[in-house]
CSV table of C-alpha atoms in Angstrom, one decimal:
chain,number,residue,atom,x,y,z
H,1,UNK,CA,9.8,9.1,-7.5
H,2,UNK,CA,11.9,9.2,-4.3
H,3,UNK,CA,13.4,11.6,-2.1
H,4,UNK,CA,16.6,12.2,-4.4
H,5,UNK,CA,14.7,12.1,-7.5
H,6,UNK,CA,17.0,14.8,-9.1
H,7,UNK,CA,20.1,12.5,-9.0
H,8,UNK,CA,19.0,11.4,-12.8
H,9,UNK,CA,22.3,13.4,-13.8
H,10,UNK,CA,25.0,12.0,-11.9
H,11,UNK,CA,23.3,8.7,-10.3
H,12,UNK,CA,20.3,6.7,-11.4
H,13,UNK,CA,16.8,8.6,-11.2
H,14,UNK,CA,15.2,6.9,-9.0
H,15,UNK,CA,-1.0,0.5,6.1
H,16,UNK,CA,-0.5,-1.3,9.0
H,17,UNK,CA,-3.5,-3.2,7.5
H,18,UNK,CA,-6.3,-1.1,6.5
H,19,UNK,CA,-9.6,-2.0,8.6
H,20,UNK,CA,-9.4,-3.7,11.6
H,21,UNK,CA,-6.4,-5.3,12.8
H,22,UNK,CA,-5.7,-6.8,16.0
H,23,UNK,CA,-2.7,-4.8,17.5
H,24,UNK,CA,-0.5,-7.7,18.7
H,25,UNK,CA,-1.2,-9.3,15.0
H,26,UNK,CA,2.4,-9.2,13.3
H,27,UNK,CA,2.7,-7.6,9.7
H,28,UNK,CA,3.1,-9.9,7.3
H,29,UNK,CA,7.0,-9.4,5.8
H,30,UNK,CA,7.3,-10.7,2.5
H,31,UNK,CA,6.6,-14.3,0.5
H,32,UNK,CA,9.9,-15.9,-1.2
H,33,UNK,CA,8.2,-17.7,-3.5
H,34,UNK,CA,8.6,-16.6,-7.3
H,35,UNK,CA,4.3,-17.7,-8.1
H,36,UNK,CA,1.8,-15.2,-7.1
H,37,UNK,CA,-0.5,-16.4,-4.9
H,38,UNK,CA,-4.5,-16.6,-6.1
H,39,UNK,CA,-6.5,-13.8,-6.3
H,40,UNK,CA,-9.5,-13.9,-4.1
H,41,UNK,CA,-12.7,-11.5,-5.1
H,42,UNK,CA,-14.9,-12.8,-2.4
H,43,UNK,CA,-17.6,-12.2,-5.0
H,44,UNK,CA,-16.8,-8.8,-6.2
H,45,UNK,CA,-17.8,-7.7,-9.4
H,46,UNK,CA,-15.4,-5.8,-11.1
H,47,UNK,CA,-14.7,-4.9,-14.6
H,48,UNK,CA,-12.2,-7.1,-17.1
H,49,UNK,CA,-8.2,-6.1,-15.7
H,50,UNK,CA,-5.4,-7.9,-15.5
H,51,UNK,CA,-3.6,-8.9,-12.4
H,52,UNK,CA,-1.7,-6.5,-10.3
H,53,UNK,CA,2.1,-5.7,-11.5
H,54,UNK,CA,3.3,-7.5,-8.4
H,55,UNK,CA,1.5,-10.8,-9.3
H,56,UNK,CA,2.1,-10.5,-12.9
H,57,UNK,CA,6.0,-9.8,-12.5
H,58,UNK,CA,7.7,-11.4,-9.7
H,59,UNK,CA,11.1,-11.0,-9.0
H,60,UNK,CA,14.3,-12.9,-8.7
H,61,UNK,CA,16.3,-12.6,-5.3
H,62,UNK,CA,19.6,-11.8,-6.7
H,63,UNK,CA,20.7,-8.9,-4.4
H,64,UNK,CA,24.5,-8.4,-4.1
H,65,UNK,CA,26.4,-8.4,-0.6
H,66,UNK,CA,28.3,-5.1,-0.5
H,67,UNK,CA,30.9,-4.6,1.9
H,68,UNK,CA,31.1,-1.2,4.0
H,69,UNK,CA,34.2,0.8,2.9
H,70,UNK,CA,35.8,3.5,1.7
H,71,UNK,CA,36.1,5.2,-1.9
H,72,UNK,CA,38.8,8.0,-3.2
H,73,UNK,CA,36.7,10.2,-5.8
H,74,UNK,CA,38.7,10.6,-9.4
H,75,UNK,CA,38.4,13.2,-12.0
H,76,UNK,CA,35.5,12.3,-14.2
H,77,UNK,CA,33.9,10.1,-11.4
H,78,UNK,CA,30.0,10.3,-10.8
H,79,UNK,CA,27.9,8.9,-8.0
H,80,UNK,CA,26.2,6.8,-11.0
H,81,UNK,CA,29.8,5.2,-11.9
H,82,UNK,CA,30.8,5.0,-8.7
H,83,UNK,CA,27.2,3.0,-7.4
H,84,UNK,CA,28.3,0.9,-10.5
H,85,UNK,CA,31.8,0.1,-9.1
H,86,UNK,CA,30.9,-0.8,-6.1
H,87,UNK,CA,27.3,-1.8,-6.0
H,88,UNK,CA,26.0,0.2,-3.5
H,89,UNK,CA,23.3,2.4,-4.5
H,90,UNK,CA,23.9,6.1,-5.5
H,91,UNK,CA,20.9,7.2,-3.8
H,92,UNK,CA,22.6,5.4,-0.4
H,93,UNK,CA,25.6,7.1,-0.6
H,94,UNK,CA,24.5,10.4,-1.3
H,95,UNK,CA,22.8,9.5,2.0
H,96,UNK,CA,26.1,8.6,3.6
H,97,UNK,CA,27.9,11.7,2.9
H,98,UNK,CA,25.6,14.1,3.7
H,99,UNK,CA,25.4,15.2,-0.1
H,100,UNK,CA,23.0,17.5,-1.2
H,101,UNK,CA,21.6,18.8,-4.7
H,102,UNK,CA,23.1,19.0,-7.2
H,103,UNK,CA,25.3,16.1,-5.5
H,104,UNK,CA,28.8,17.6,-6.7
H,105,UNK,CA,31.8,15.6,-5.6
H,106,UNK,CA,35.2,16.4,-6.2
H,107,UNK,CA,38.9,14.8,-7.0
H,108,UNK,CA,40.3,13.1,-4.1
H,109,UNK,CA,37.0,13.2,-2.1
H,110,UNK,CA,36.8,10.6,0.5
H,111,UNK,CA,33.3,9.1,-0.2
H,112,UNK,CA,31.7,6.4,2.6
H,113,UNK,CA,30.0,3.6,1.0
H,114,UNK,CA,27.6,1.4,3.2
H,115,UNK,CA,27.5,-2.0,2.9
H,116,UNK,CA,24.6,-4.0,3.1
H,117,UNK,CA,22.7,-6.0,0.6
H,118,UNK,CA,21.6,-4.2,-2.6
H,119,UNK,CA,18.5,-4.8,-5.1
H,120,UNK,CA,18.7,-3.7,-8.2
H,121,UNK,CA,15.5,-2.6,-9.8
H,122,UNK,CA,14.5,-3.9,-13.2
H,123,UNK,CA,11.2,-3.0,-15.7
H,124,UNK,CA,8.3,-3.3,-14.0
H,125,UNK,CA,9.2,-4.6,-10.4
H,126,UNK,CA,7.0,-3.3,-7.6
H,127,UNK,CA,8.0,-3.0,-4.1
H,128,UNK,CA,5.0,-5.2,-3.1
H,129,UNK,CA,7.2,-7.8,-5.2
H,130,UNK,CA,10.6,-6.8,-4.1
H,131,UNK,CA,9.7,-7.5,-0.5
H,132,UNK,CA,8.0,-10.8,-0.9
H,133,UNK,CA,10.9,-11.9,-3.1
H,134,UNK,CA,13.1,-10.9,0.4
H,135,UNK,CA,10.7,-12.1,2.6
H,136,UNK,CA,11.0,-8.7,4.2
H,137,UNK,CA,8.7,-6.0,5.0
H,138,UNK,CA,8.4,-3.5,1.9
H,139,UNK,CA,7.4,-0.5,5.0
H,140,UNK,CA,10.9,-1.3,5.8
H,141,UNK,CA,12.1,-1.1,2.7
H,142,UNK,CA,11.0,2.5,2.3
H,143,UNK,CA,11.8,3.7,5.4
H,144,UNK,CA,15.8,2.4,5.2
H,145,UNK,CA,15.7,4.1,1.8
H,146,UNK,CA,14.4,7.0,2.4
H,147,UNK,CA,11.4,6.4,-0.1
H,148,UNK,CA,8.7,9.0,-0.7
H,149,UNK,CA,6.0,10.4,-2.7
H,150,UNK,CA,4.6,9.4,-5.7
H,151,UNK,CA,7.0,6.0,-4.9
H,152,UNK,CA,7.6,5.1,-8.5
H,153,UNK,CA,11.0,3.1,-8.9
H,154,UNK,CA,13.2,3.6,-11.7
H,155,UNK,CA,14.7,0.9,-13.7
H,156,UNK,CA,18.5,0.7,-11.9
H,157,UNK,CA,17.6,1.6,-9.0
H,158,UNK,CA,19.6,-0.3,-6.3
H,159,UNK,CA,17.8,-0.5,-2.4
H,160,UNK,CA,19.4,-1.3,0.3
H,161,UNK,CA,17.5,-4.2,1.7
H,162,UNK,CA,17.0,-4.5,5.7
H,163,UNK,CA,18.6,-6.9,8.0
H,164,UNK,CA,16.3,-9.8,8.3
H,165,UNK,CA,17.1,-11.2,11.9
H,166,UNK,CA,17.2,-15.3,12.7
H,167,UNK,CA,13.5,-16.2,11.7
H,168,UNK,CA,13.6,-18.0,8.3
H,169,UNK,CA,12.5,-17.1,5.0
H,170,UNK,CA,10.0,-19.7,5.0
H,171,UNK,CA,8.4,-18.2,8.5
H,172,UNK,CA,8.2,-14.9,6.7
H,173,UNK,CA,6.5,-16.4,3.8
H,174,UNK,CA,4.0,-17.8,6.0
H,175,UNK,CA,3.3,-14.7,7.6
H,176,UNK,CA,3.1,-12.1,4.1
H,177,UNK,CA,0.1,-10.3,3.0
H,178,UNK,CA,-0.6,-6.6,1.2
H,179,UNK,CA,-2.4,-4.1,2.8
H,180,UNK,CA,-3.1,-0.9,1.6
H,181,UNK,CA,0.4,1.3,2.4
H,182,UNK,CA,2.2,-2.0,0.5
H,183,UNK,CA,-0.3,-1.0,-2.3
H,184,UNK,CA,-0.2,3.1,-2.1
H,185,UNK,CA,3.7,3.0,-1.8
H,186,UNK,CA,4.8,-0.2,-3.5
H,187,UNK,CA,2.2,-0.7,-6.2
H,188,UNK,CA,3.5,0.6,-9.1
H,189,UNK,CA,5.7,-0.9,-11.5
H,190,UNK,CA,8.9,0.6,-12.4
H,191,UNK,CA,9.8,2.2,-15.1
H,192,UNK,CA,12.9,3.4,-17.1
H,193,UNK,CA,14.9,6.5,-16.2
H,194,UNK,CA,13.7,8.4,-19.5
H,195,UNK,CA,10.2,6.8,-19.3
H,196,UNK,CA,6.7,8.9,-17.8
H,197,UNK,CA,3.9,7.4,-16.1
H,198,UNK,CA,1.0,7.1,-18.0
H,199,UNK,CA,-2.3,9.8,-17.9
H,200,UNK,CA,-5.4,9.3,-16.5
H,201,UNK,CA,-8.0,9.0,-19.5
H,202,UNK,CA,-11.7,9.6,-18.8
H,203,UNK,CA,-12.7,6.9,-19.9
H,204,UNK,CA,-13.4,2.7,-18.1
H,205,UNK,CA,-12.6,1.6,-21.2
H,206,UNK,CA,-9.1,1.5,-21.4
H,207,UNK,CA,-7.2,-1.4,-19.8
H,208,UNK,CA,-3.6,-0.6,-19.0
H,209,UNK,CA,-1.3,-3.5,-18.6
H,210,UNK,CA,0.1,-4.5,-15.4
H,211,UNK,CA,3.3,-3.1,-15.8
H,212,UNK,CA,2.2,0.4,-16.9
H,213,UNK,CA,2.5,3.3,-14.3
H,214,UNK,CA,0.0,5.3,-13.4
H,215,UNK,CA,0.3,9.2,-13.3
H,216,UNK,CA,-1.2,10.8,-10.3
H,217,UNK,CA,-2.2,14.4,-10.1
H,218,UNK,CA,0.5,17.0,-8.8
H,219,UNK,CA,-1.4,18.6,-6.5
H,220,UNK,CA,-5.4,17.8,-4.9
H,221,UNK,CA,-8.0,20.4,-6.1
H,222,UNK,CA,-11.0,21.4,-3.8
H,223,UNK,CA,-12.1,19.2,0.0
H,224,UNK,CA,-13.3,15.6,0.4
H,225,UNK,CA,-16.8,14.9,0.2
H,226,UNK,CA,-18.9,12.5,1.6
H,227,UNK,CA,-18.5,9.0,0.0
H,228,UNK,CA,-22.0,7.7,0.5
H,229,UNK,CA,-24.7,8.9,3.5
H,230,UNK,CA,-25.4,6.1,5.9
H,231,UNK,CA,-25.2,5.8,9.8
H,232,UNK,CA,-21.8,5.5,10.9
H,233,UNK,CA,-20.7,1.7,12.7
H,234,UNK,CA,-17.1,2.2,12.9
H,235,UNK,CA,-15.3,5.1,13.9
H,236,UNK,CA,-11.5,6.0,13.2
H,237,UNK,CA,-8.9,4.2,15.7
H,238,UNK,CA,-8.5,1.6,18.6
H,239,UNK,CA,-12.2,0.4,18.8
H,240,UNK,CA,-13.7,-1.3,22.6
H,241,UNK,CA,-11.9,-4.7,21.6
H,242,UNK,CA,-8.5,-3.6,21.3
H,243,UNK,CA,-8.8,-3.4,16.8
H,244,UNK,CA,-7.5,-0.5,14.7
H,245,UNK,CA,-9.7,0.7,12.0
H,246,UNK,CA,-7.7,2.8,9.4
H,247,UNK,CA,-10.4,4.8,8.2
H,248,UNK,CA,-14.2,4.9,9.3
H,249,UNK,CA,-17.5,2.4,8.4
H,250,UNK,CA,-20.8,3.4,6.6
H,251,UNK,CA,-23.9,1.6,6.9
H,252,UNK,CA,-25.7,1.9,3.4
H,253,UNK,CA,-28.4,-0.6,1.4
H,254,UNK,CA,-27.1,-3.2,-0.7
H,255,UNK,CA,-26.0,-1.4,-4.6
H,256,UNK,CA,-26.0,2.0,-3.2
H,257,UNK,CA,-23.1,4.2,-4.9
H,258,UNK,CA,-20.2,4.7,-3.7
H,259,UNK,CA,-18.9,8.5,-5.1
H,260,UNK,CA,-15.3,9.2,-5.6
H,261,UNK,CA,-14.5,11.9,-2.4
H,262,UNK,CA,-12.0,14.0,-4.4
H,263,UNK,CA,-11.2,14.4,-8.1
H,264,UNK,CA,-8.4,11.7,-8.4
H,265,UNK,CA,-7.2,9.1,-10.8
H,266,UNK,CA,-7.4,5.4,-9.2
H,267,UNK,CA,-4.4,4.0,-8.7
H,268,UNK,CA,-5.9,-0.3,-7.2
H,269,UNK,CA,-9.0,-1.8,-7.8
H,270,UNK,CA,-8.9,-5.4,-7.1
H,271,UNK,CA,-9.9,-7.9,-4.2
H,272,UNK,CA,-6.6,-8.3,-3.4
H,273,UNK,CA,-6.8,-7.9,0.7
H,274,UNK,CA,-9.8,-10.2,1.7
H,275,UNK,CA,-11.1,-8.3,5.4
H,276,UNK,CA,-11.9,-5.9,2.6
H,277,UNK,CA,-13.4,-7.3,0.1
H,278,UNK,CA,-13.5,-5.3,-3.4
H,279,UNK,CA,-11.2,-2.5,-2.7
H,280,UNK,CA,-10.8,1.4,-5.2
H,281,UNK,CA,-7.9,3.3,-4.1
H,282,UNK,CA,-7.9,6.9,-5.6
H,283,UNK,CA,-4.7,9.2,-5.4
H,284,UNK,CA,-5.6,12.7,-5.7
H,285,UNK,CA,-2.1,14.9,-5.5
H,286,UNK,CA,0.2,16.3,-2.9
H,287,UNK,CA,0.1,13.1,-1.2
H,288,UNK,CA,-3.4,12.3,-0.6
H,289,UNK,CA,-5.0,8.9,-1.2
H,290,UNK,CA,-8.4,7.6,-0.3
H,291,UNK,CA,-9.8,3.7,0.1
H,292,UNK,CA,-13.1,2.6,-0.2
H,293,UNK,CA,-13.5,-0.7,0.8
H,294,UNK,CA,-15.9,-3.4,1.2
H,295,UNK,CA,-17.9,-2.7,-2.6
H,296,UNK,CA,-19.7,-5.5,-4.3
H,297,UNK,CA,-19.3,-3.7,-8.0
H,298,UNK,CA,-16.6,-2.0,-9.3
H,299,UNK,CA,-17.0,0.3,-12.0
H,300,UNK,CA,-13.6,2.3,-13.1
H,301,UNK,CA,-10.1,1.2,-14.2
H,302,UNK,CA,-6.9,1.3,-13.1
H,303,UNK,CA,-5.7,4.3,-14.8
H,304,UNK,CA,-9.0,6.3,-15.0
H,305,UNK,CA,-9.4,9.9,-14.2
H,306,UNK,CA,-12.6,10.5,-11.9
H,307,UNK,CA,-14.4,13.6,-10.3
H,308,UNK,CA,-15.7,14.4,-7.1
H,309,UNK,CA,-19.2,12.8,-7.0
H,310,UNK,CA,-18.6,10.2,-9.5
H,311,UNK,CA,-19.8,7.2,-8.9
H,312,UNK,CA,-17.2,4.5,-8.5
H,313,UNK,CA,-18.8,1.2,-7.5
H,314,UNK,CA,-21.7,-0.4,-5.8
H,315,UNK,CA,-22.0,-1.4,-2.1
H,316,UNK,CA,-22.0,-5.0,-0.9
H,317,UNK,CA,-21.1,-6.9,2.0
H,318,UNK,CA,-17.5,-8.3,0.3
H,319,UNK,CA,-14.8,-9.2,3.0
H,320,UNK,CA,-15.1,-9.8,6.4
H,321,UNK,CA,-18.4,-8.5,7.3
H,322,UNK,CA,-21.8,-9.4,7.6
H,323,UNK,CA,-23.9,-6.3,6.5
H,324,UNK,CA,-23.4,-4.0,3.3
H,325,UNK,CA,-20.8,-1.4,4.3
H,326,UNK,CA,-18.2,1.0,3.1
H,327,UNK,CA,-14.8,1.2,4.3
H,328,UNK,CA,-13.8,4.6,4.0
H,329,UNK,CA,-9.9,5.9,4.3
H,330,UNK,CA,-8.3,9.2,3.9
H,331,UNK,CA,-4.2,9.0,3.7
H,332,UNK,CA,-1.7,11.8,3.7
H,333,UNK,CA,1.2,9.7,2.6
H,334,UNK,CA,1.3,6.5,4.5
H,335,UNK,CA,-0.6,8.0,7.6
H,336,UNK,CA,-4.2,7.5,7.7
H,337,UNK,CA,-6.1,10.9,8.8
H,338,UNK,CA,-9.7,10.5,10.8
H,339,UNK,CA,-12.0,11.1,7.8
H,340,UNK,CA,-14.2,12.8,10.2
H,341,UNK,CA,-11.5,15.7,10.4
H,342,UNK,CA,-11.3,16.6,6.2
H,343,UNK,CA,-15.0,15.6,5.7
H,344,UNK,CA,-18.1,18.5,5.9
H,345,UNK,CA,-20.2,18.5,9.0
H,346,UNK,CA,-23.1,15.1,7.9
């Protein structure tokens, strides 16, 4: 959902790169072109799934110029017929105006309605999508927006799309990859107003579609555990040559397993951001999220429900490194936390 997820009444309901980066390396904005690009698995293992939602459905750069103005409220109006009038978003000018739930607006109200270039959301768009369509960075997208937990789009949805500068669409498209806060925040395809996510099922069996969403859990039960035991080779933050690591690195043997830290339902598997090889992402309520990176074999779904303890995959050496390793993240929102600080003493 977003931030004004109650306006389904009167308006439409609504990492910097995880592992190592280089901190003068720019983040990649968006990719205009309308064919995903290939998958690469780096020779992960992982069970049969279809592509991601934002390579499966891209989307069509049709956002409408709005001008900035001025709108005199009638009796009967709503912020939905009113976003539909003018094509800003409702969400946008219930921003403007300082309007707060349940967003009542009266005769003769004098309503501001920023201008600015407007997307409107349609069935099974991600943000991941949106922003490569626009060349533009879907972190900005979310911010401008005012986007926040679980970030599931709704069908109608119009955002307010960032000012893109001089460089040119196609030196944005040069520059576009996902990393994991595209994938925790912009991941998810959207759905209708009326429509729930689906639930996690127990089971690795069951293959959701691409354009299915995924319910997470409302709120985290119990503490992180350890993901696997291992020496530690990479510790949270700016390392001695001027990288960022997002999350800390284990040293384990080749096929060890990789346990799920928290009960959670995974919300990514895929191969999707090569430094990291075969990636699980598990959301586990009130804004928590953890990554384990680097795994040779995957062993859940998209979809599934898992426990704390469960094993999830297999080690390997996948991505951009040269012994078998895990990649370990812990997220509260779109901030990564220093494992170190939720995990128990080693």
């Amino acid at each position: 959902m977003v931030r004004l997820r109650n306006l389904a009444i009167t308006l439409p309901a609504a990492a910097a790169l995880a592992g190592c980066i280089p901190p003068s390396a720019p983040r990649g904005p968006g990719n205009v072109t309308p064919t995903a690009p290939a998958r690469q698995n780096s020779g992960v293992r992982t069970l049969p799934a279809p592509a991601p939602a934002w390579e499966s459905r891209p989307v069509t750069a049709d956002a409408q110029l709005v001008p900035a103005t001025t709108y005199v409220v009638r009796s009967g109006d709503t912020l939905r017929g009113i976003s539909n009038r003018t094509g800003a978003g409702s969400e946008a000018i219930a921003r403007a105006n300082g309007l707060q739930p349940p967003f009542t607006i009266f005769p003769n109200q004098r309503l501001t309605i920023p201008g600015g270039r407007y997307h409107t959301v349609h069935a099974g768009e991600t943000g991941i999508a949106i922003a490569r369509a626009y060349g533009v960075d879907w972190g900005r997208i979310v911010a401008i927006n005012d986007l926040e937990e679980p970030y599931v789009l709704r069908t109608g949805m119009r955002l307010l799309l960032p000012e893109t500068g001089n460089e040119t669409l196609e030196e944005r498209a040069a520059r576009f990859h996902v990393d994991i806060d595209d994938i925790v925040t912009g991941g998810e395809p959207a759905i209708a107003t009326n429509e729930q996510p689906v639930q996690p099922a127990a089971s690795s069996a069951r293959v959701l579609p691409s354009d299915a969403a995924v319910a997470e859990p409302a709120h985290m039960r119990g503490s992180f555990a350890w993901p696997a035991h291992g020496q530690i080779i990479g510790r949270f933050g700016p390392g001695q040559s001027g990288e960022r690591n997002d999350g800390i690195k284990i040293a384990v043997p080749l096929d060890s397993s990789i346990l799920a830290s928290a009960d959670g339902v995974v919300a990514y598997v895929g191969s999707d951001i090569p430094q990291l090889g075969g990636v699980v992402i598990l959301k586990h309520g009130d804004g928590w999220t953890t990554v384990y990176g680097h795994i040779g074999q995957i062993l859940v779904q998209r979809g599934q429900a898992v426990q704390r303890g469960q094993t999830i995959g297999l080690s390997g050496e996948s991505g951009f490194v040269d012994r078998p390793q895990l990649h370990f993240e812990i997220r509260k929102g779109r901030d990564p936390v220093d494992p170190l600080t939720r995990l128990p003493p080693a």
